[in-house]
PDB file of C-alpha atoms and ligand atoms in Angstrom:
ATOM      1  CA  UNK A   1     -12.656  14.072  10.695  1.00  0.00           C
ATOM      2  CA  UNK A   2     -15.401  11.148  12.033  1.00  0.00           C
ATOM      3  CA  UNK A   3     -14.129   9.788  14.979  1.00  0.00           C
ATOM      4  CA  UNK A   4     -12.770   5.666  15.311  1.00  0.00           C
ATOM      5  CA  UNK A   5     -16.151   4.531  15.953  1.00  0.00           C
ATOM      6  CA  UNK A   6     -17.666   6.414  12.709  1.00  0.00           C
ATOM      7  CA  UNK A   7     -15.018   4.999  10.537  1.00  0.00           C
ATOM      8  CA  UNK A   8     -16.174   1.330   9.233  1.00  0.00           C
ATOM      9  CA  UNK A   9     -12.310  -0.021   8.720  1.00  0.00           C
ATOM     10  CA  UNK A  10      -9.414   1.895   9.809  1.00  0.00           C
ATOM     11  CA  UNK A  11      -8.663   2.855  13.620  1.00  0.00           C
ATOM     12  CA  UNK A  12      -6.916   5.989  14.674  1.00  0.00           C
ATOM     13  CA  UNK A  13      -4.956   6.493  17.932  1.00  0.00           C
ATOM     14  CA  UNK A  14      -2.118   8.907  19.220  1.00  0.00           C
ATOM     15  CA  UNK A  15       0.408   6.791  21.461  1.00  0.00           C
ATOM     16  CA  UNK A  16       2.496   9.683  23.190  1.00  0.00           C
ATOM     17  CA  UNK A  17       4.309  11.342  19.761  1.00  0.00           C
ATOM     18  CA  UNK A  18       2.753   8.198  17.879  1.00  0.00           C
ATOM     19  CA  UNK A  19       0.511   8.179  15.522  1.00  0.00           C
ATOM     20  CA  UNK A  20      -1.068   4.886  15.027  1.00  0.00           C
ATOM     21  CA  UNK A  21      -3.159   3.529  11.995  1.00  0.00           C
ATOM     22  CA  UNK A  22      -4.414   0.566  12.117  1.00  0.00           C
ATOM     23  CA  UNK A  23      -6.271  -1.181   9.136  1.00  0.00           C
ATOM     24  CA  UNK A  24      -9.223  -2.849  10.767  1.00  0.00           C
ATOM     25  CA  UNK A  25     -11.034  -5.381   8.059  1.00  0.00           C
ATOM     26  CA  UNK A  26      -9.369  -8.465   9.535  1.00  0.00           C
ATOM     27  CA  UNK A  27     -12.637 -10.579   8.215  1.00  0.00           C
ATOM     28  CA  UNK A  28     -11.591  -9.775   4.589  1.00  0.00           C
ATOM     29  CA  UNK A  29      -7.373  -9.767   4.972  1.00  0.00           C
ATOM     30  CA  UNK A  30      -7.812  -5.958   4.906  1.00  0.00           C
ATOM     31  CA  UNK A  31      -8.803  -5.833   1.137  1.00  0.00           C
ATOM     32  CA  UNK A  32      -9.137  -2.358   0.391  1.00  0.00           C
ATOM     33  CA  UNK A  33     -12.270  -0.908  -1.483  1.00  0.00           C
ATOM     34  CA  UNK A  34     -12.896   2.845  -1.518  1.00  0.00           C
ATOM     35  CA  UNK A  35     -14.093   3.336   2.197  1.00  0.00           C
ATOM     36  CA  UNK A  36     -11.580   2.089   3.581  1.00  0.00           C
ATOM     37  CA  UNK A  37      -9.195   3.768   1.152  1.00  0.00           C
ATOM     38  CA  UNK A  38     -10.888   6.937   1.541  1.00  0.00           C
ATOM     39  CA  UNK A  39     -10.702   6.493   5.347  1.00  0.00           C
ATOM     40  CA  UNK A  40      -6.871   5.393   5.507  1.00  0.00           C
ATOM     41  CA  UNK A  41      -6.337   8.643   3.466  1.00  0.00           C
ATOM     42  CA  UNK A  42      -8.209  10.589   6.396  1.00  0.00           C
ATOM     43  CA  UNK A  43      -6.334   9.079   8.786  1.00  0.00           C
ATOM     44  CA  UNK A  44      -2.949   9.768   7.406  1.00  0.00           C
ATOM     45  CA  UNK A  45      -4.064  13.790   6.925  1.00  0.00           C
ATOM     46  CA  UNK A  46      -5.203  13.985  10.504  1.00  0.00           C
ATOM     47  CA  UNK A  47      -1.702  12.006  11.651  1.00  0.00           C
ATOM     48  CA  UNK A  48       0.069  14.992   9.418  1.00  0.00           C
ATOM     49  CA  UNK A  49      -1.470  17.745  10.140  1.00  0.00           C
ATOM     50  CA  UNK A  50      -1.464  17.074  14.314  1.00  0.00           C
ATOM     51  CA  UNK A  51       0.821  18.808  16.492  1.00  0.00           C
ATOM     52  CA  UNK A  52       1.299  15.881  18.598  1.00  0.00           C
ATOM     53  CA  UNK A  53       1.989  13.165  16.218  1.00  0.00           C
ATOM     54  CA  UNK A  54       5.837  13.441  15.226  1.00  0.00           C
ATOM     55  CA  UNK A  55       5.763   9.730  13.881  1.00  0.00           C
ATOM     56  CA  UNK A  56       3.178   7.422  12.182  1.00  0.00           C
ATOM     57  CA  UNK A  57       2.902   3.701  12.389  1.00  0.00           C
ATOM     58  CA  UNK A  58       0.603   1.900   9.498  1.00  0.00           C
ATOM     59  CA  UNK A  59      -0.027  -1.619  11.053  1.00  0.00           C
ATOM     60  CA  UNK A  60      -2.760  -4.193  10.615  1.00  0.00           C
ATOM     61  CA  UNK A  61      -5.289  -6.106  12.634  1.00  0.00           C
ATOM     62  CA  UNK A  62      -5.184  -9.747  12.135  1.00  0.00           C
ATOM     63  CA  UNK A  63      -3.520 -12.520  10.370  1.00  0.00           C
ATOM     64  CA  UNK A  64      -2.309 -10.818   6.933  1.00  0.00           C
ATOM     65  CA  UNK A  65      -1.627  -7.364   6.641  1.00  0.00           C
ATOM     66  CA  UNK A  66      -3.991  -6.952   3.621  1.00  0.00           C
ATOM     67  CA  UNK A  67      -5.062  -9.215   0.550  1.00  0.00           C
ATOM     68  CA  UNK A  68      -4.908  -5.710  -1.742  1.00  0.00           C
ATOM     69  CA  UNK A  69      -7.772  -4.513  -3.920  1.00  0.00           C
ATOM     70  CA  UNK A  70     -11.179  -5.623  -3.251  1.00  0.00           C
ATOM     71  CA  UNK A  71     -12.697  -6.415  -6.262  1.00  0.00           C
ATOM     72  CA  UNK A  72     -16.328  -7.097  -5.377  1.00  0.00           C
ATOM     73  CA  UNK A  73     -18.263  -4.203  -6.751  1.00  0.00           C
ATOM     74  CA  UNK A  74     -21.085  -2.845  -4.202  1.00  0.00           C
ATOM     75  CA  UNK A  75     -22.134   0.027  -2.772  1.00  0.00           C
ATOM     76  CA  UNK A  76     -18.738   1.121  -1.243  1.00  0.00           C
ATOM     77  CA  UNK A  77     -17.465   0.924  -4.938  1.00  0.00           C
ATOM     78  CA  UNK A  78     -17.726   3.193  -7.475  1.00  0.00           C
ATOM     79  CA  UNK A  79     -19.751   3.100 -10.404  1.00  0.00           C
ATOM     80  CA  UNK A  80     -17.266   2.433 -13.268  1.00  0.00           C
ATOM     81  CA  UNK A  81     -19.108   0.468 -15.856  1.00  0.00           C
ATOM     82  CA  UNK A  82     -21.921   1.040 -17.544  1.00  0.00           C
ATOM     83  CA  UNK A  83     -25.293  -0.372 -17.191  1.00  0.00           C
ATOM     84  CA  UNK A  84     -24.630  -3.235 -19.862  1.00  0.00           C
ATOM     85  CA  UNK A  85     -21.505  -4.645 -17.807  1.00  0.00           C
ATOM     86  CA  UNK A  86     -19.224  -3.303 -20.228  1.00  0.00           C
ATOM     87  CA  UNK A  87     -16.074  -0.854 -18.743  1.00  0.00           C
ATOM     88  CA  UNK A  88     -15.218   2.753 -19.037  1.00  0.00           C
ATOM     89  CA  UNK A  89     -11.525   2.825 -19.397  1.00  0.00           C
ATOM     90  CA  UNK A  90     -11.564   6.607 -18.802  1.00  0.00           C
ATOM     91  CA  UNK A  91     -13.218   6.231 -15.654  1.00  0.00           C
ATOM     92  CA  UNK A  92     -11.408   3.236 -14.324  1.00  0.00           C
ATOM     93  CA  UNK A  93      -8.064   5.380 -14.901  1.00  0.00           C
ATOM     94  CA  UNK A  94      -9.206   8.963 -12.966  1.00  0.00           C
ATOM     95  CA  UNK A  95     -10.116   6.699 -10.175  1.00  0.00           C
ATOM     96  CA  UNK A  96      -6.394   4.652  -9.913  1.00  0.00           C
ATOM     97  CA  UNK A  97      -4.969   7.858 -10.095  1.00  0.00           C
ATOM     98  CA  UNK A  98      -6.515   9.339  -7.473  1.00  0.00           C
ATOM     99  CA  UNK A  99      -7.234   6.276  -5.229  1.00  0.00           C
ATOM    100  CA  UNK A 100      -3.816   4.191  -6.056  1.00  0.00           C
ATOM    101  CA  UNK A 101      -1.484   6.043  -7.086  1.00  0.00           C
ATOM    102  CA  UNK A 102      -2.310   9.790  -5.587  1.00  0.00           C
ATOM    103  CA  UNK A 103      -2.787   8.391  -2.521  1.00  0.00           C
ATOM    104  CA  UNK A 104       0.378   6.248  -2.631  1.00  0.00           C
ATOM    105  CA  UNK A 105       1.994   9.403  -3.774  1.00  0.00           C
ATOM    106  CA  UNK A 106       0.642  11.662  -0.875  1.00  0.00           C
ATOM    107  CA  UNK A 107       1.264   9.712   1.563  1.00  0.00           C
ATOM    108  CA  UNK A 108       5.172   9.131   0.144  1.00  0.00           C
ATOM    109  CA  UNK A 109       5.669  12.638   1.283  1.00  0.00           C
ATOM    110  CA  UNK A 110       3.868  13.192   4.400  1.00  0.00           C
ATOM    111  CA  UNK A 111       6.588  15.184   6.321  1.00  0.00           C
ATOM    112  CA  UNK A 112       7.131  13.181   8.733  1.00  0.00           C
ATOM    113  CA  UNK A 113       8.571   9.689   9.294  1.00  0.00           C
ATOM    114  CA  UNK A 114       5.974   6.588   8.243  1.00  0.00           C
ATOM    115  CA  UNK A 115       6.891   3.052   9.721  1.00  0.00           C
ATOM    116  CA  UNK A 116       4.667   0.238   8.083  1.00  0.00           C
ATOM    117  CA  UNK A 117       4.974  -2.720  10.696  1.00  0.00           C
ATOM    118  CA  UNK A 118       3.634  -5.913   8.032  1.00  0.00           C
ATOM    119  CA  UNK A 119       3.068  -9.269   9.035  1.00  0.00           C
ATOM    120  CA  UNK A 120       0.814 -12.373   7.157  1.00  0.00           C
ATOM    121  CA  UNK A 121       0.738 -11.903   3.515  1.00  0.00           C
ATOM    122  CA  UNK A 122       1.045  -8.572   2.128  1.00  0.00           C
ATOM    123  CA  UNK A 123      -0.662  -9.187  -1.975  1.00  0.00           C
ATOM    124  CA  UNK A 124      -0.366  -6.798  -4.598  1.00  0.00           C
ATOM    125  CA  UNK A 125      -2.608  -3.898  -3.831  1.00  0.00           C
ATOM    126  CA  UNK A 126      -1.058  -4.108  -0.113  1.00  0.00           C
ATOM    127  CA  UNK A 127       2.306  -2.799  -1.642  1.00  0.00           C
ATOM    128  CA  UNK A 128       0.544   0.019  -2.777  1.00  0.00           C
ATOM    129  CA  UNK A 129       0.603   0.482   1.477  1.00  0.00           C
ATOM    130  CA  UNK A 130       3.570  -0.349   2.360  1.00  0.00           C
ATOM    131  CA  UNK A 131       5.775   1.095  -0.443  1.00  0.00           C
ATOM    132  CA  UNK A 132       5.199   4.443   0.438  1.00  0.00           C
ATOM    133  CA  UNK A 133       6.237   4.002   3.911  1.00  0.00           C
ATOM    134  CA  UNK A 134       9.640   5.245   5.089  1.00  0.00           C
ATOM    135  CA  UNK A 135      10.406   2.464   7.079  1.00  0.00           C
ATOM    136  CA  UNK A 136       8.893  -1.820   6.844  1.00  0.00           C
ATOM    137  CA  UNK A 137       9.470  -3.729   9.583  1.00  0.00           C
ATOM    138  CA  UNK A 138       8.146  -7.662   8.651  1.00  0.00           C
ATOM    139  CA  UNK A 139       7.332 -10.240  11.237  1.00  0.00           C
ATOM    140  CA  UNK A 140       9.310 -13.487  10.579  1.00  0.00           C
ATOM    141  CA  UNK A 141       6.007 -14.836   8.697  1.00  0.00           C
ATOM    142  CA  UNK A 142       5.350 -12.101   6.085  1.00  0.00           C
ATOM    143  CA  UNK A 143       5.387 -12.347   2.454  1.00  0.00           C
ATOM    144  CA  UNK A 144       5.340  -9.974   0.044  1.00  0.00           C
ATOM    145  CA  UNK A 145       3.605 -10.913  -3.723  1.00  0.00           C
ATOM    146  CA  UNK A 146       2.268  -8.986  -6.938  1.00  0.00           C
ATOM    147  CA  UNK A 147       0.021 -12.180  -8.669  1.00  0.00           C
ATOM    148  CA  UNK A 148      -1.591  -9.726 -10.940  1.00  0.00           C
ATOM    149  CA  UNK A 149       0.370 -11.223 -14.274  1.00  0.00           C
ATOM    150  CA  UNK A 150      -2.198 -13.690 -13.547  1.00  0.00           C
ATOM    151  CA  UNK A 151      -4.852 -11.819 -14.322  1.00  0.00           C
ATOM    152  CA  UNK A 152      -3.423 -10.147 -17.555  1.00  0.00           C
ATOM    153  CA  UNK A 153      -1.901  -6.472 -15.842  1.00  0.00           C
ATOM    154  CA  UNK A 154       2.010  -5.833 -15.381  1.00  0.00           C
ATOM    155  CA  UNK A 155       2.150  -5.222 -11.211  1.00  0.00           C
ATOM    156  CA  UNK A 156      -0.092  -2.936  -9.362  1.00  0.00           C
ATOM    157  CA  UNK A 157      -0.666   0.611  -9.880  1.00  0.00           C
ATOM    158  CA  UNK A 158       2.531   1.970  -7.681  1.00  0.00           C
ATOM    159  CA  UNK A 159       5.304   0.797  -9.342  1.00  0.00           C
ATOM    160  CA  UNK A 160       7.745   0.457  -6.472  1.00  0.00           C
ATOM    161  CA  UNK A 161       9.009  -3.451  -7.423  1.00  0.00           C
ATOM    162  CA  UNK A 162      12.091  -1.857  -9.780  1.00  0.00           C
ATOM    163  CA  UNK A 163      13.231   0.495  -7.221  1.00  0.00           C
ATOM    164  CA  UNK A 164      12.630  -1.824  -4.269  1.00  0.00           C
ATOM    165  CA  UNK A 165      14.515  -5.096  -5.663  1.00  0.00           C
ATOM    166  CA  UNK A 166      16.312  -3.745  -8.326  1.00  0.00           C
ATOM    167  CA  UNK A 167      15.343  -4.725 -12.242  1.00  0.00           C
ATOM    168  CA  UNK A 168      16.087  -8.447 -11.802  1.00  0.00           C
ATOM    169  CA  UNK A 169      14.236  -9.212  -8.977  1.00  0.00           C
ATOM    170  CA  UNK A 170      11.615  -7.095  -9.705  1.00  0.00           C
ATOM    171  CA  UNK A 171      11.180  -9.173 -13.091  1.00  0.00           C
ATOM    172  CA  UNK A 172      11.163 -12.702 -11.340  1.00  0.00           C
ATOM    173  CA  UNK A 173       8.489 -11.309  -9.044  1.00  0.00           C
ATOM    174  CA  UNK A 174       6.080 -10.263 -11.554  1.00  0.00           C
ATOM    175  CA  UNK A 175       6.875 -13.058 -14.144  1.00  0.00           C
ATOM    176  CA  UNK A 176       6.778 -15.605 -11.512  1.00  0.00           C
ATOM    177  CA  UNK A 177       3.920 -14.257  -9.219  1.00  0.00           C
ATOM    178  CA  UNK A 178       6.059 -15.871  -6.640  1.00  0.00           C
ATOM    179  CA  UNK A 179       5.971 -14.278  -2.993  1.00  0.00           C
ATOM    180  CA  UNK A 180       9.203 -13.039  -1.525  1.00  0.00           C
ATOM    181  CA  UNK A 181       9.644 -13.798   2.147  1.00  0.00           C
ATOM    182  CA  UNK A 182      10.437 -11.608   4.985  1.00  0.00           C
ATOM    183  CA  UNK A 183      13.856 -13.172   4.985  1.00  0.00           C
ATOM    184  CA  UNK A 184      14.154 -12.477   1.258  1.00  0.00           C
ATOM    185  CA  UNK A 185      13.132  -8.860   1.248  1.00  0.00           C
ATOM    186  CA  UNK A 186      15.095  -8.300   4.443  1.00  0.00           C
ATOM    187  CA  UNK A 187      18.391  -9.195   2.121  1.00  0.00           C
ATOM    188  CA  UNK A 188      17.326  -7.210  -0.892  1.00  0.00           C
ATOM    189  CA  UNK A 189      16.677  -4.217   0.882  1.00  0.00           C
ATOM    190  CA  UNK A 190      13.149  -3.813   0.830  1.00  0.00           C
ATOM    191  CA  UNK A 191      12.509  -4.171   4.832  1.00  0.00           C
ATOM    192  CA  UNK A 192      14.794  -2.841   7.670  1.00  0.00           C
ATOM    193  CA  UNK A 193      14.291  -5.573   9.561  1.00  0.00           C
ATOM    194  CA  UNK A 194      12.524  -8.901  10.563  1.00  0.00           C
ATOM    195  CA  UNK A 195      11.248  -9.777  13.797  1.00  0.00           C
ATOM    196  CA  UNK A 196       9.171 -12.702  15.681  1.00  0.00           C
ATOM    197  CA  UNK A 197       5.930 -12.324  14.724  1.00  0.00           C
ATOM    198  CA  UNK A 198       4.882 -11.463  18.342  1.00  0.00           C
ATOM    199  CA  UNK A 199       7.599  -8.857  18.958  1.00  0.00           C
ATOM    200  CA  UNK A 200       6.325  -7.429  15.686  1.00  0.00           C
ATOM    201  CA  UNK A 201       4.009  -4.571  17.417  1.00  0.00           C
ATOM    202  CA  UNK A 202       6.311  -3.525  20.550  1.00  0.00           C
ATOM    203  CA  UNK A 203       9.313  -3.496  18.631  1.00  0.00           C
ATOM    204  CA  UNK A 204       7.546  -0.788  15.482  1.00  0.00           C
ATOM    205  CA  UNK A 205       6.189   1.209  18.490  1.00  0.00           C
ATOM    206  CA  UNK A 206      10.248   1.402  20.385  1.00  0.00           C
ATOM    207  CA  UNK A 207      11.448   2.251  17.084  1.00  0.00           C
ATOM    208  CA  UNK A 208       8.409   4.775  16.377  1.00  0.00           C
ATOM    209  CA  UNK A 209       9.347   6.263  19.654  1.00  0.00           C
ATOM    210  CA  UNK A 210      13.004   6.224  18.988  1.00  0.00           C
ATOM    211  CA  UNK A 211      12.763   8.710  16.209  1.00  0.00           C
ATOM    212  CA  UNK A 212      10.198  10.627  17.569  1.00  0.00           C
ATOM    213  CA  UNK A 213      12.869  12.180  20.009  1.00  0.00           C
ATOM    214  CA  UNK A 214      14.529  14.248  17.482  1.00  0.00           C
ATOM    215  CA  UNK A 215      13.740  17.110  15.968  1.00  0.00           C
ATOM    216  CA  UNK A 216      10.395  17.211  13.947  1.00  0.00           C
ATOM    217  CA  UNK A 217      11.919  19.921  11.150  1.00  0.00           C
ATOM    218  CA  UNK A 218      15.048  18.006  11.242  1.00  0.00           C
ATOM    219  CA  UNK A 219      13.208  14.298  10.477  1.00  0.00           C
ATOM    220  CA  UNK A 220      10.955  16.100   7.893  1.00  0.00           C
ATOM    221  CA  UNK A 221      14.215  17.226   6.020  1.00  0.00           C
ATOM    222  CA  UNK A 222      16.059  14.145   6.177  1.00  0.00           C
ATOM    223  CA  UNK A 223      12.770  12.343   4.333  1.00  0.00           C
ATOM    224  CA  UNK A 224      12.780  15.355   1.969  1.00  0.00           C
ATOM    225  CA  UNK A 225      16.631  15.094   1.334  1.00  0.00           C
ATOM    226  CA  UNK A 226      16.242  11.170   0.224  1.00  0.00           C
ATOM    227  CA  UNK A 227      12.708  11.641  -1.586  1.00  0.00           C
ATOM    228  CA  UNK A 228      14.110  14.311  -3.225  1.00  0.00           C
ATOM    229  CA  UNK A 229      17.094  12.198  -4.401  1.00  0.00           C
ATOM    230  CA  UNK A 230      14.750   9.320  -5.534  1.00  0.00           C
ATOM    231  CA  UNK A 231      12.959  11.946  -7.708  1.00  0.00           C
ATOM    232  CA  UNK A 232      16.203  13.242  -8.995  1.00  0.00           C
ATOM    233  CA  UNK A 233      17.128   9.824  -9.970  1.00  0.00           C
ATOM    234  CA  UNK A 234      13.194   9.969 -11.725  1.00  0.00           C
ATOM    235  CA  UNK A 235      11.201   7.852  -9.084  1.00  0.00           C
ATOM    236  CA  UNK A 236       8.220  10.561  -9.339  1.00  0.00           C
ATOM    237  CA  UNK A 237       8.475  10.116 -13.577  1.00  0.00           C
ATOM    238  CA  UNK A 238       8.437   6.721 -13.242  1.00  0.00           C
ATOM    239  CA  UNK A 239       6.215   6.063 -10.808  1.00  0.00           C
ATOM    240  CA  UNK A 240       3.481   7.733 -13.355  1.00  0.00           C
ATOM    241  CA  UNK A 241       4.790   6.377 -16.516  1.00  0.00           C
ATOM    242  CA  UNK A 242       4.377   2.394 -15.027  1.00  0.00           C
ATOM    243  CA  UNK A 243       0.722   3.651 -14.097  1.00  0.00           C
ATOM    244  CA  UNK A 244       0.224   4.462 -17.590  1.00  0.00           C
ATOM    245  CA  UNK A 245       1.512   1.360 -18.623  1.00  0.00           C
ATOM    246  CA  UNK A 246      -0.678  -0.068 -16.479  1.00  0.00           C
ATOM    247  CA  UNK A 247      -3.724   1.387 -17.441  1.00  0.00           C
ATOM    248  CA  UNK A 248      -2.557  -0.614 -21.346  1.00  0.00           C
ATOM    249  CA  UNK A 249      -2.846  -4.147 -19.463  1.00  0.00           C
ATOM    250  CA  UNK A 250      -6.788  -2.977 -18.184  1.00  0.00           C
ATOM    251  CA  UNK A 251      -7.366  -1.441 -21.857  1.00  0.00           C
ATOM    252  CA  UNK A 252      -6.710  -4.776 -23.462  1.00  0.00           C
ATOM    253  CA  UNK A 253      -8.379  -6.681 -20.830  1.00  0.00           C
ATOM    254  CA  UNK A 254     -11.372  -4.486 -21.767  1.00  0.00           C
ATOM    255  CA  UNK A 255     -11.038  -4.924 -25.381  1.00  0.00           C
ATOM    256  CA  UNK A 256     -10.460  -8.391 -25.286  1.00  0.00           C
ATOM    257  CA  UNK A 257     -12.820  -9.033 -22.697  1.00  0.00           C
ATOM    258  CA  UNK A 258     -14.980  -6.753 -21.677  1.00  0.00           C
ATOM    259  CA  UNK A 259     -13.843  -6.722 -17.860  1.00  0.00           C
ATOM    260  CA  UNK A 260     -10.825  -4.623 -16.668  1.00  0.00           C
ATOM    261  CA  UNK A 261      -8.766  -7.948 -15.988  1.00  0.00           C
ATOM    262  CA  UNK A 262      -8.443 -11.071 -18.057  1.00  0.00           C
ATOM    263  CA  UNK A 263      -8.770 -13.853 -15.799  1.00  0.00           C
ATOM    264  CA  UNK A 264     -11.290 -14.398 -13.340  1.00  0.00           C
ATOM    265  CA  UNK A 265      -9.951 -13.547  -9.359  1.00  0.00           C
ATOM    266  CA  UNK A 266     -10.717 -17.970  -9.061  1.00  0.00           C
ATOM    267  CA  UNK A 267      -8.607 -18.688 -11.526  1.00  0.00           C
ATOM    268  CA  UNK A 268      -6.105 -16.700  -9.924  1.00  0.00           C
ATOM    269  CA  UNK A 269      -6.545 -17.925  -6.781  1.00  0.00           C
ATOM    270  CA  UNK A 270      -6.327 -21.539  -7.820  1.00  0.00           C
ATOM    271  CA  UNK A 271      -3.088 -20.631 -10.071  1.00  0.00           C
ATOM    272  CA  UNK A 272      -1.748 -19.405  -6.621  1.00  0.00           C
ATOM    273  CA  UNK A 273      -3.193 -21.511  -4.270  1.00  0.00           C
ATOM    274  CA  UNK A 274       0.387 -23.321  -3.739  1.00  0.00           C
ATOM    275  CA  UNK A 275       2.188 -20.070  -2.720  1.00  0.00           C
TER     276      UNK A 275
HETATM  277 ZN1   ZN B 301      -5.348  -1.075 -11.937  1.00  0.00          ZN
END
């Protein structure tokens, strides 16, 4: 495991029984390409595999907790077009799997309790983050959006929005593109609670400490008692059939325009830039 100052974007600490990971990209809202995925991932297997870490806190350096996917292709992207510009759907869908949803997946059922403290905007591929925490806690100014209707898919890769909000809400979010509030989600259910923005950190670190005074085996089976009853209910099935469904919207992007999303991430921004 490369140490914090061999990692390019995500910081690792252990705060007594704490595990802390912080997202570290603050110049570009935290927008995720594969290095940093690939290093939050690291991060979360050394947080679950250490002896010392009972609890793990996913926070983010400044203003927004993360701006989602970043689309600009480089060298810290891979290769999943060919040489004439035009997309391999194939290839595009092995690599969501494994960097969207697998990871969002995985780290769903790390066995031990995951707090996600969020404040500043928190768009689209940032709920691929979040949603797989146990526990959100939102400063007073976060908002929560999926935009990507804008750009011709039906929500980001980890379908969470119809078991977070319930079928109704869920709908208005991704029809509308509209961002929730922390006040909102706070009443729907989707956050446990809202704080000042600058009581934000201390008060994810009391709770983080909080739980980490019980019993480790005893907090692992509580998570697996509720994830378990999620996947009863068919959260696991669905969670893969809306990624499938997914992958249709970036198929008929492709077909219709060559690019795995229909409009360009401009026009989405200037659709948006009211929210
Ligand atoms: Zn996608």
């Amino acid at each position: 495991m490369a140490a914090d100052a061999e990692r390019k974007y995500i910081r690792y600490e252990v705060d007594e029984r704490v595990g802390v990971i912080t997202l570290a990209r603050p110049e570009k809202a935290n927008a995720q390409n594969e290095v940093f995925l690939d290093e939050l991932d690291a991060c979360f297997d050394l947080a679950a595999a250490s002896r010392d870490v009972r609890v793990i806190v996913l926070r983010a350096e400044g203003k927004h907790f993360s701006a989602g996917h970043d689309l600009k292709v480089d060298d810290e992207q891979p290769k999943l077009a060919n040489d004439d510009g035009s997309w391999w759907l194939s290839e595009l869908y092995d690599w969501e799997c494994r960097k969207y949803l697998g990871f969002g997946l995985k780290w769903r059922n790390i066995p031990k309790p995951t707090i996600a403290a969020v404040q500043g905007k928190c768009i689209a591929g940032a709920l691929n983050l979040i949603w797989p925490m146990d526990l959100i806690i939102a400063a007073d100014n976060a908002t929560f959006s999926d935009p990507v209707v804008a750009l011709g898919a039906c929500g980001v890769e980890y379908h969470g929005h119809t078991w977070e909000f319930g079928a109704r809400k869920a709908k208005e979010m991704l029809f509308t593109g509209r961002a929730m509030t922390a006040q909102e989600a706070e009443q729907i259910g989707m956050v446990n609670r809202v704080v000042p923005l600058e009581e934000l950190w201390p008060n994810a670190m009391a709770l983080a400490h909080e739980i980490s005074q019980f019993h480790p085996f005893a907090l692992r089976q509580a998570k697996r008692a509720v994830n378990q009853t999620l996947d009863v209910m068919g959260q696991h099935a669905a969670l893969q059939s809306a990624f499938d469904i997914h992958h249709t919207t970036h198929g008929n992007a492709i077909s219709v325009s060559g690019y795995p999303v229909l409009a360009s991430l401009d026009d989405m921004k200037g659709r948006l830039k009211d929210q």
